XYZ file of C-alpha atoms in Angstrom:
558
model
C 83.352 86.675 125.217
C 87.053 86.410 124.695
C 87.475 89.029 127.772
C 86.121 86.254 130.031
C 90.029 84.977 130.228
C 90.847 88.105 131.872
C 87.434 88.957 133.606
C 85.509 86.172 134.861
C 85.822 83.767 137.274
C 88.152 83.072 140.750
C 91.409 82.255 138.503
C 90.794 85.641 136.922
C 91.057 87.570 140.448
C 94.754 88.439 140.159
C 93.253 90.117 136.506
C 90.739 91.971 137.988
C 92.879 93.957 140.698
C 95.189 95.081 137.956
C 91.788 96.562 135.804
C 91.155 97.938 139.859
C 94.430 99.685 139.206
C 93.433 100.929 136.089
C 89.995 102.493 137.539
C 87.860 100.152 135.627
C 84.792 98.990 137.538
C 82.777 95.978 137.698
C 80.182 96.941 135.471
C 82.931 98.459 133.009
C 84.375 94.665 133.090
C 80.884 92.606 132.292
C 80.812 94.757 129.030
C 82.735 93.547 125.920
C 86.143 94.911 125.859
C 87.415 97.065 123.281
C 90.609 98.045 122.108
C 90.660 101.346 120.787
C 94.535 101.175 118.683
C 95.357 105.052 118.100
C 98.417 105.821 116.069
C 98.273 109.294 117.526
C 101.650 111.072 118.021
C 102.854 115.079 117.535
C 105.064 114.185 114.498
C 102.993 112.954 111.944
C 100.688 116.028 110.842
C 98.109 113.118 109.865
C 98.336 111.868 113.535
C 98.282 114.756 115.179
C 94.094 114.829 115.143
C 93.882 111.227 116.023
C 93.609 112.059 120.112
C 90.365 113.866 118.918
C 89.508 110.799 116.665
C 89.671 108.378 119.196
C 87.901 110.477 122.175
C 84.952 110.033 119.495
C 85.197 106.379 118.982
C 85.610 105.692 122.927
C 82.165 107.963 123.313
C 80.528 105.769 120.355
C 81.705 102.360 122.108
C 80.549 104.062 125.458
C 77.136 104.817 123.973
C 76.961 101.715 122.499
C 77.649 99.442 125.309
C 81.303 98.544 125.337
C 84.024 99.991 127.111
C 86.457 101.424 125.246
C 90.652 101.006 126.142
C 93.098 102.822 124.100
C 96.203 100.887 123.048
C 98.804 102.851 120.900
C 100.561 101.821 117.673
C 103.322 103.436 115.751
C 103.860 105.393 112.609
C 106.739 107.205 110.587
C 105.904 110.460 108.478
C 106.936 109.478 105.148
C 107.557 113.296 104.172
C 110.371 114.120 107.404
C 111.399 110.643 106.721
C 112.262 111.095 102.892
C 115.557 111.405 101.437
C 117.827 110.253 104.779
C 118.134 107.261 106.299
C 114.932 107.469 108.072
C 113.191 106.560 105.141
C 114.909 102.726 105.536
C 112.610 103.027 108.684
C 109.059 103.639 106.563
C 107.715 100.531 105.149
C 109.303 98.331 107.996
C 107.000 99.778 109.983
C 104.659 98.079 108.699
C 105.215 94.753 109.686
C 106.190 96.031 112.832
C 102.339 97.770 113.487
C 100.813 94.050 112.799
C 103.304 92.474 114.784
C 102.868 95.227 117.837
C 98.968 95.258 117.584
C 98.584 91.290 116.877
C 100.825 91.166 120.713
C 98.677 93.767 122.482
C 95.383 92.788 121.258
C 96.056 88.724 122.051
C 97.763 89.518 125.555
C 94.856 91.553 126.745
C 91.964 89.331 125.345
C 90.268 92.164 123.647
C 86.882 91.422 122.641
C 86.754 93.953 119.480
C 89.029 96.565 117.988
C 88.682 100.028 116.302
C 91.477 100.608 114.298
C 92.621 104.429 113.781
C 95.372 104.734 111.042
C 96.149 107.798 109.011
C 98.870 107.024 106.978
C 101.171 104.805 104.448
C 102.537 101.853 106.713
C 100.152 102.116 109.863
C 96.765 101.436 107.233
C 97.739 97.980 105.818
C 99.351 97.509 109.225
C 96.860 97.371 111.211
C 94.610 95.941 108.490
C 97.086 92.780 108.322
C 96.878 92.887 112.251
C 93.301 92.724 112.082
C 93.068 89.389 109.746
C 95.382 87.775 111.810
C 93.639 88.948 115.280
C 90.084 88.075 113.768
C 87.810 89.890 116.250
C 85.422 92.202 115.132
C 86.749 95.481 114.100
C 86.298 98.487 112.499
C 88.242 101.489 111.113
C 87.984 105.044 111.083
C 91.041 106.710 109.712
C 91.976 110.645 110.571
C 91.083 111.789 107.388
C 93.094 114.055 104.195
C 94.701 117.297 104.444
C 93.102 120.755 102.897
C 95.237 121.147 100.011
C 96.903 124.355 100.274
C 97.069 127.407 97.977
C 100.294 129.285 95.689
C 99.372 131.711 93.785
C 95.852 130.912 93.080
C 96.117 127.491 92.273
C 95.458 124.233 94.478
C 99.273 122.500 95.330
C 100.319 120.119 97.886
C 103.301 118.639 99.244
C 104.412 116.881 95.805
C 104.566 120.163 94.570
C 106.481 121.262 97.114
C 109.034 118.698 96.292
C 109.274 119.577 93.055
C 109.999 123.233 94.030
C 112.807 122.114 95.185
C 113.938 121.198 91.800
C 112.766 123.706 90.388
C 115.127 125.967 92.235
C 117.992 123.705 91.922
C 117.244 124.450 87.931
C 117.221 128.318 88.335
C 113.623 128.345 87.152
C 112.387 129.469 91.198
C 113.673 131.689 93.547
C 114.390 130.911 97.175
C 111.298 133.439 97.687
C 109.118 131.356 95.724
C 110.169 127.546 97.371
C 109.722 129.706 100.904
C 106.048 130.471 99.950
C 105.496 126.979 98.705
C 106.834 125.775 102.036
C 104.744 128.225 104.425
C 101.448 127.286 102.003
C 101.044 123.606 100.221
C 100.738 121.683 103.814
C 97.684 123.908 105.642
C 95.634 121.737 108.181
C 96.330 118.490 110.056
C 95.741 115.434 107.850
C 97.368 112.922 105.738
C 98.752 114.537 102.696
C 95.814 115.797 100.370
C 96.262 114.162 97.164
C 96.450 110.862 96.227
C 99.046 109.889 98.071
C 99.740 106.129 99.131
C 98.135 107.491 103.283
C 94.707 108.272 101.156
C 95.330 105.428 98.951
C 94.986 103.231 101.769
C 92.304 104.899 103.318
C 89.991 104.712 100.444
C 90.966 101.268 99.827
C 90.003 100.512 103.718
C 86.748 101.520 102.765
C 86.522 99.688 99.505
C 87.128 96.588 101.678
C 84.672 96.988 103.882
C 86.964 97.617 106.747
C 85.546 101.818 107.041
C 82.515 103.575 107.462
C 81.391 105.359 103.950
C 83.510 108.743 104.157
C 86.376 106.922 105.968
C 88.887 107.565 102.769
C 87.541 111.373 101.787
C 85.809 113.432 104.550
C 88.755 115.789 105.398
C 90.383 115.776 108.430
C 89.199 119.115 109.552
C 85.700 118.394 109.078
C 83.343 117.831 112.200
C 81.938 115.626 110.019
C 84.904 113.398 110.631
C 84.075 113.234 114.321
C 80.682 111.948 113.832
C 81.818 109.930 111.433
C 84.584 108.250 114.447
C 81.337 108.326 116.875
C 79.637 105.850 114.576
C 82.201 103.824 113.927
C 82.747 103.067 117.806
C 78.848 102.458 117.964
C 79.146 100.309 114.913
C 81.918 97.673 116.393
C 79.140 96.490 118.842
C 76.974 95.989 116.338
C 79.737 93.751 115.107
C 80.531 91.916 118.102
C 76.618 91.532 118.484
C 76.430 89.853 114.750
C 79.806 88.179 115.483
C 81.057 89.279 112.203
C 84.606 89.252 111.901
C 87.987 91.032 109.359
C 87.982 87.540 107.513
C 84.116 87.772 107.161
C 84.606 90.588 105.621
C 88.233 91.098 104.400
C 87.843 88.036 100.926
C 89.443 87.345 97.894
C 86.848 88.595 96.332
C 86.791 91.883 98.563
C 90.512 92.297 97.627
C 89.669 91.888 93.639
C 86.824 95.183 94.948
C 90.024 97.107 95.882
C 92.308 96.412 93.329
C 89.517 97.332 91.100
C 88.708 100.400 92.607
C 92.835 101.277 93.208
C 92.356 100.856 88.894
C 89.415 103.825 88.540
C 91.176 106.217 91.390
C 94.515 105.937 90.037
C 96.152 105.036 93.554
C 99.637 104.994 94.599
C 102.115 102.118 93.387
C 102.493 101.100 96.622
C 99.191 99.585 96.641
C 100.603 97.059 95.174
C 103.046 96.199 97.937
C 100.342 96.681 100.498
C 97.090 94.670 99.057
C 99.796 91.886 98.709
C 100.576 91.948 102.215
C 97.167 91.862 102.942
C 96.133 89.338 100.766
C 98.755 87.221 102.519
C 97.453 87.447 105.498
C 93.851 85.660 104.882
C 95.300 82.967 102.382
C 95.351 84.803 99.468
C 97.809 83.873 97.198
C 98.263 87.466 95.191
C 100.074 87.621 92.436
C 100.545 90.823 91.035
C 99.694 90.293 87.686
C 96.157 90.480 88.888
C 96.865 94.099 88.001
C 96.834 94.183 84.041
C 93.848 91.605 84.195
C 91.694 93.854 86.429
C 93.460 96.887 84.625
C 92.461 96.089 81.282
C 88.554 96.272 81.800
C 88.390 98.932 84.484
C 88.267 102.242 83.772
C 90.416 105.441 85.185
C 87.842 107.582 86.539
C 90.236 110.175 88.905
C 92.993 112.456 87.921
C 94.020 113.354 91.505
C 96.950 115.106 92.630
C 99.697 114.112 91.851
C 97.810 112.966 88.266
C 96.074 115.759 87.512
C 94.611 119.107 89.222
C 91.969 117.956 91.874
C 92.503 116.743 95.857
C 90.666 114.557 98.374
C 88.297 117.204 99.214
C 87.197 117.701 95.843
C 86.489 113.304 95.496
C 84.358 113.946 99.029
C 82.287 116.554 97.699
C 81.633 114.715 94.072
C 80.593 111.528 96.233
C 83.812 110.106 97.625
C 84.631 106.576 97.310
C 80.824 105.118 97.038
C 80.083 107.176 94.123
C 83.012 105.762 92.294
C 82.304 102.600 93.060
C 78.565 102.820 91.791
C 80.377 104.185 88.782
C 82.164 100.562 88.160
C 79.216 98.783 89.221
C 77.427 100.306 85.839
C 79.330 97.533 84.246
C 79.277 94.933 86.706
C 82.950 95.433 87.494
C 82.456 94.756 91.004
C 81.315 91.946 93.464
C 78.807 93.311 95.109
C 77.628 90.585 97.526
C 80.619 91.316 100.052
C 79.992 91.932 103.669
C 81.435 95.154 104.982
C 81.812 96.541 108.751
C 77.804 98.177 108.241
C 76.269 95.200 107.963
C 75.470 95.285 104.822
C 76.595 94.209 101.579
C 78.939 96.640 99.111
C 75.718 96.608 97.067
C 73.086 97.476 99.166
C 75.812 100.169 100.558
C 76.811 101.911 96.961
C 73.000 101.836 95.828
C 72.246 105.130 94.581
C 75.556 107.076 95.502
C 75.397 109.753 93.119
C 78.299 111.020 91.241
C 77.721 115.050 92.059
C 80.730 116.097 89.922
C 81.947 114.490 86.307
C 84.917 116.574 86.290
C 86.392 114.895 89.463
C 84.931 111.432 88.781
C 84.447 110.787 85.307
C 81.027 108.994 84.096
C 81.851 105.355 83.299
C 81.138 105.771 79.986
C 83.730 108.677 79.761
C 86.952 107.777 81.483
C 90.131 109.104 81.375
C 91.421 105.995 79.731
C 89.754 102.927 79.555
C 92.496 100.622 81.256
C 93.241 101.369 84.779
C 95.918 103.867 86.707
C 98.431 101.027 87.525
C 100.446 98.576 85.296
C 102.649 95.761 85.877
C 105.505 95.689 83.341
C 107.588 92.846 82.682
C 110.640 91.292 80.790
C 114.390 90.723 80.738
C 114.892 93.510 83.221
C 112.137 93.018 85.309
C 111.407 89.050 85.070
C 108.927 89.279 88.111
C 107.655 92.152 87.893
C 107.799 96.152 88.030
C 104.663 98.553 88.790
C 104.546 102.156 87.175
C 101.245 103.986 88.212
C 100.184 104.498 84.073
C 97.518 107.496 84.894
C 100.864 109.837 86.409
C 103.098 109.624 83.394
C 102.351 111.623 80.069
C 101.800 110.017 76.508
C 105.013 110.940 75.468
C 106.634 108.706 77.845
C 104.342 106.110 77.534
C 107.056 104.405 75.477
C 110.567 105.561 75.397
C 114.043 103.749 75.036
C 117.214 105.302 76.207
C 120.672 105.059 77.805
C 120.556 103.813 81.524
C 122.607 106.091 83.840
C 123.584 103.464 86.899
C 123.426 104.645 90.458
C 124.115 102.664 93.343
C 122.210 104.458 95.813
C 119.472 107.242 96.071
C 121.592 109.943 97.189
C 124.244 109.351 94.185
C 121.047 109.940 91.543
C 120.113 113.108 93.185
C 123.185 114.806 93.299
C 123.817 114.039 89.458
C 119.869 115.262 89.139
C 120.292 118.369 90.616
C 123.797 118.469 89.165
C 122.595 118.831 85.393
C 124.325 115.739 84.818
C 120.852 113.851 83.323
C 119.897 114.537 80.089
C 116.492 114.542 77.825
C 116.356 110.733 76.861
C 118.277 109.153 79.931
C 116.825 106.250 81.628
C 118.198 106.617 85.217
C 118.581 103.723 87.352
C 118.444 103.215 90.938
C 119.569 99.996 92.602
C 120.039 98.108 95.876
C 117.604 100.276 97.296
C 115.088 97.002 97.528
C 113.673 95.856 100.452
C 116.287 93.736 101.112
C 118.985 95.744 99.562
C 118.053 99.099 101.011
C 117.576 97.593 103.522
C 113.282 98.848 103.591
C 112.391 99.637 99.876
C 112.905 103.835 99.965
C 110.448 105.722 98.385
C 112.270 107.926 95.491
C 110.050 111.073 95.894
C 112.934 113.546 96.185
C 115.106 111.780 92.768
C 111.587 111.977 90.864
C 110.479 115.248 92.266
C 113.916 116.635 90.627
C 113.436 115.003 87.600
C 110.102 116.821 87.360
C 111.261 120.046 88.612
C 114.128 120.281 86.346
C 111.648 120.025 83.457
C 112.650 116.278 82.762
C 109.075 115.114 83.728
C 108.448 114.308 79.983
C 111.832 113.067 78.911
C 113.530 111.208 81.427
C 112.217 107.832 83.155
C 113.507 106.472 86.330
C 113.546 102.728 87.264
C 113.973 101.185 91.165
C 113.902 97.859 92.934
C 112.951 100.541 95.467
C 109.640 102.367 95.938
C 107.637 105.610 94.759
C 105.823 107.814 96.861
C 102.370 108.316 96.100
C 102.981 111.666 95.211
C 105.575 110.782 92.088
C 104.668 111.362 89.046
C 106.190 110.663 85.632
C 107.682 107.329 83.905
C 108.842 106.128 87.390
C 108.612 102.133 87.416
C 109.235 100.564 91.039
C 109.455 97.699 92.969
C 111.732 95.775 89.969
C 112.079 92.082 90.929
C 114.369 90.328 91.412
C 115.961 93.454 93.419
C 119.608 93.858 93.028
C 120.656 92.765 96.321
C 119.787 88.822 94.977
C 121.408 89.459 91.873
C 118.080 90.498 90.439
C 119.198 91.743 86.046
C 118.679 95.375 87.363
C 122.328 94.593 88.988
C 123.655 93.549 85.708
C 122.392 97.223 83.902
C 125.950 99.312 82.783
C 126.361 103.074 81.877
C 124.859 103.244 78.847
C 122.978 100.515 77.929
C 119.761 100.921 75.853
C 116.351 100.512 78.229
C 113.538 100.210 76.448
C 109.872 101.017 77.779
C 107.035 99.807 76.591
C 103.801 100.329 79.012
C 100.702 100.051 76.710
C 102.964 96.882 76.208
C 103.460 95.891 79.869
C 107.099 95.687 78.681
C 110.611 97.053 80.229
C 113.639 95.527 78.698
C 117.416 95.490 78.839
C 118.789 95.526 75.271
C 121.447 93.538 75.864
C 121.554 89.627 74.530
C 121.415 86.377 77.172
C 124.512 85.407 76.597
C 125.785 89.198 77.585
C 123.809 89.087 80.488
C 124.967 85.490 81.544
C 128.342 86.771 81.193
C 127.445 89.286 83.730
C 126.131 87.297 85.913
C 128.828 84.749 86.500
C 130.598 88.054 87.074
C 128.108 89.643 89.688
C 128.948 89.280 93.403
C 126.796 90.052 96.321
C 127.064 93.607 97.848
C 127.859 93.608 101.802
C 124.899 94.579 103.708
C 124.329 98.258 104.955
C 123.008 96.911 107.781
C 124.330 94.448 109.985
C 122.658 94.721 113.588
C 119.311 95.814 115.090
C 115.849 95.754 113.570
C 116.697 96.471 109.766
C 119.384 93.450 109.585
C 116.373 91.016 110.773
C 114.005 92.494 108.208
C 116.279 92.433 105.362
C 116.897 88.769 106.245
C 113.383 87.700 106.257
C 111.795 89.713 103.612
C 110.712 89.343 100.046
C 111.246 91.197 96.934
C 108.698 93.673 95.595
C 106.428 91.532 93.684
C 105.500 89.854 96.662
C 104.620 92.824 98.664
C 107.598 93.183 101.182
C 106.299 90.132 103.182
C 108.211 88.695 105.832
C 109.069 84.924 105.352
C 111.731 83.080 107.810
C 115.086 82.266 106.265
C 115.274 78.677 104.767
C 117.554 76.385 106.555
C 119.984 74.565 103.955
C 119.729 70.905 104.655
């Protein structure tokens, strides 16, 4: 066992008095050692179950025959974060969960991990920490929020967002926003639509990271703690079989979630996140592996923000297996995969029923027969953009219009909520890259207005930054080249025609070469908003969009 280095032996003495401190005993220390990571914290309403969560997975590793030791690992709520410069702190959190847990988990010689995320960064976090760690783990997340209820009807916190705007338009009273505030976030939970948290959590399970359940059983369900007990039993079965993340975590199991990302209509930030992922066992991703998978998979969910259903309603139709034996009605997946049961995605999706064809269309009757995301390309984007299709409505399917430039997030909203946008505009928002930014801000509270100022269907917005999962609408992010290294989204003026084509996979600048050459030998680097601490080493090391926000070290010039 790996533990040996820290348990066994003479040379290990000085080891063993400091697990004497701890109040570990012998026999505690001739059992595998596992390292229980917990993201729980009192800020982060997804997080805020995850003490009860990982009580349950210590009992399960107890019962099993390990011994269980908590270790902690960070997260950011996307939602307090949004619209402030916290947000600059969200997705470089990411790196800095592997990064953390990779440190802990190699100092202390842990002989397995269960891994307990809830929500956007902390998932692929600690799923990027476990390919690199390579001992055998497991995760259980938290689980989704209940969505709430105004007035009768199902709403969450996008909606509550685009209150907001909807006040700032005169079209809600401060009366109204107040009981949207006190009603669309009820329970503990990541956010209950599909957001990027659930996104990832789904996606977890589609890899065969999670238990069946781990992306839909709801947070307040004691199902979920049963669910947490099992998956602590389950990592000794693991370590017994010696089967490992890179055992299970493949190409081919990352072609399994992109695919199933297609049919649920997940968040665009997906796409930074299996990337990342990807990266980390070898995987050369490009993300143009999108339209390919895209054009023969299905869109089989219309969740929040998409459409009118939640994560509750997915767990009662089936959850994530019965979509999955959906897509495997037409071979669309590779079934032979090893996941954290043991068994093969086949032999675990085998007769998962689909209990409800309103939440998770038949195969044969999809919402649309190409998938929820789409990577659009051209002169403005020549690496790359992602716009989740299934959110934005036919008429803006395909739209040209003036661009109306912004330099910053804040500078869009106030001419948003100002009334200075119009039916038609194409507003662009720049330097707000991972690089530029510096951290890739999501643009919930810009799209959020759009939509709440009844623009939803007449105004698109395009970012080298990021969406939230809960956007909705023409909103195309994560344009590469970002600004920030002279990326063409710099070059856009006032005014210039945009035009977008996704059915196409097209999003071009009407403006000729030679124009745009001009403009470049013009262009000069902004100076950095950053320029000490943490976000001043990221934005030096990390990649544009397309690439999934990975960190690479700086090339030395020779």
């Amino acid at each position: 066992m790996r533990s040996d280095t820290v348990t066994k032996g003479v040379q290990q003495a000085p080891h063993r008095s400091l697990f004497n401190a701890l109040g570990y005993t012998k026999e505690e220390l001739e059992r595998p050692l596992v390292g229980v990571v917990s993201s729980y914290n009192e800020i982060v309403p997804g997080h805020m179950n995850l003490d009860k969560i990982t009580e349950a997975v210590k009992m399960g590793v107890s019962m099993a025959g390990g011994t269980p030791i908590m270790v902690p690992a960070i997260a950011v709520c996307d939602g307090i974060a949004m619209g402030h410069i916290g947000m600059k702190y969200s997705l470089v959190t990411r790196d800095l969960i592997a990064d953390s847990t990779e440190a802990l988990a190699m100092a202390h010689q842990f002989d397995a991990l269960v891994m307990i995320p809830n929500c956007d960064k902390n998932v692929p976090g600690l799923l990027m920490a476990a390919a690199r760690i390579n001992v055998p783990t497991i995760f259980v997340s938290g689980g989704p929020m209940l969505a709430g209820h105004v007035k009768g009807k199902k709403r969450s916190l996008s909606s509550m967002f685009e209150a907001v705007g909807s006040y700032a338009a005169g079209t809600m009273t401060e009366e109204e926003v107040c009981e949207f505030e006190n009603n669309v976030c009820p329970t503990c939970g990541s956010c209950s639509g599909m957001y990027t948290a659930n996104s990832m959590n789904c996606l977890t399970e589609v890899l065969g990271m999670g238990l069946p359940g781990n992306g839909t059983i709801p947070a307040v369900y004691s199902e979920r703690i049963r669910l947490a007990k099992h998956a602590g039993m389950q990592v000794m079965e693991l370590v017994r079989k010696n089967i490992r993340p890179r055992d299970i975590m493949t190409e081919k199991a990352v072609l399994n979630a992109l695919t199933v990302d297609m049919a649920l209509g997940c968040s665009t930030n997906s796409m930074l996140h299996l990337p990342a992922i990807a990266h980390e066992i070898g995987m050369d991703f490009e993300i143009d592996f999108a339209n390919g998978i895209s054009a023969k998979t299905p869109n089989l969910c219309h969740l929040a923000p998409a459409g009118p259903t939640y994560m509750e309603d997915l767990n009662e139709a089936g959850g994530v297996s019965a979509v999955m034996n959906e897509l495997n009605k037409k071979s669309l997946l590779h079934t032979d995969c090893m996941t954290v049961t043991g068994k093969t995605v086949g032999e675990n999706i085998s007769g998962c029923v689909n209990r409800d064809p309103e939440v998770i269309r038949p195969i044969d009757h999809p919402y649309s027969e190409t998938g929820g995301l789409a990577v659009l390309k051209g002169n403005l984007a020549p690496d790359g953009s992602v716009v989740k299709r299934s959110a934005v409505v036919e008429e803006m399917l395909v739209h040209e219009g003036p661009a109306r430039v912004f330099e910053c997030e804040e500078d869009a909203i106030a001419a948003i909520k100002g009334g200075e946008i119009h039916a038609g505009d194409v507003v662009v928002i720049r330097y707000e890259g991972p690089k530029g930014g510096p951290g890739m801000r999501e643009m919930l509270n810009p799209t959020s207005a759009i939509a709440g100022m009844g623009l939803g269907s007449s105004v698109a917005l395009i970012t080298d930054g990021r969406f939230s999962g809960a956007s909705r609408g023409a909103s195309i992010g994560h344009v590469s080249p970002e600004a920030a290294v002279g990326g063409p989204i710099a070059l856009v003026e006032e005014g210039d025609l945009i035009k977008i084509n996704i059915p196409e996979l097209k999003l071009e600048l009407d403006v000729s070469e030679e124009e745009l050459a001009a403009r470049k030998a013009k262009w000069q680097p902004k100076e950095p908003n950053v320029k000490t601490g943490y976000l001043a080493r990221y934005a030096s090391m990390v990649t544009s969009g397309n690439r999934g926000a990975i960190l690479e070290i700086p090339k030395t010039k020779e």
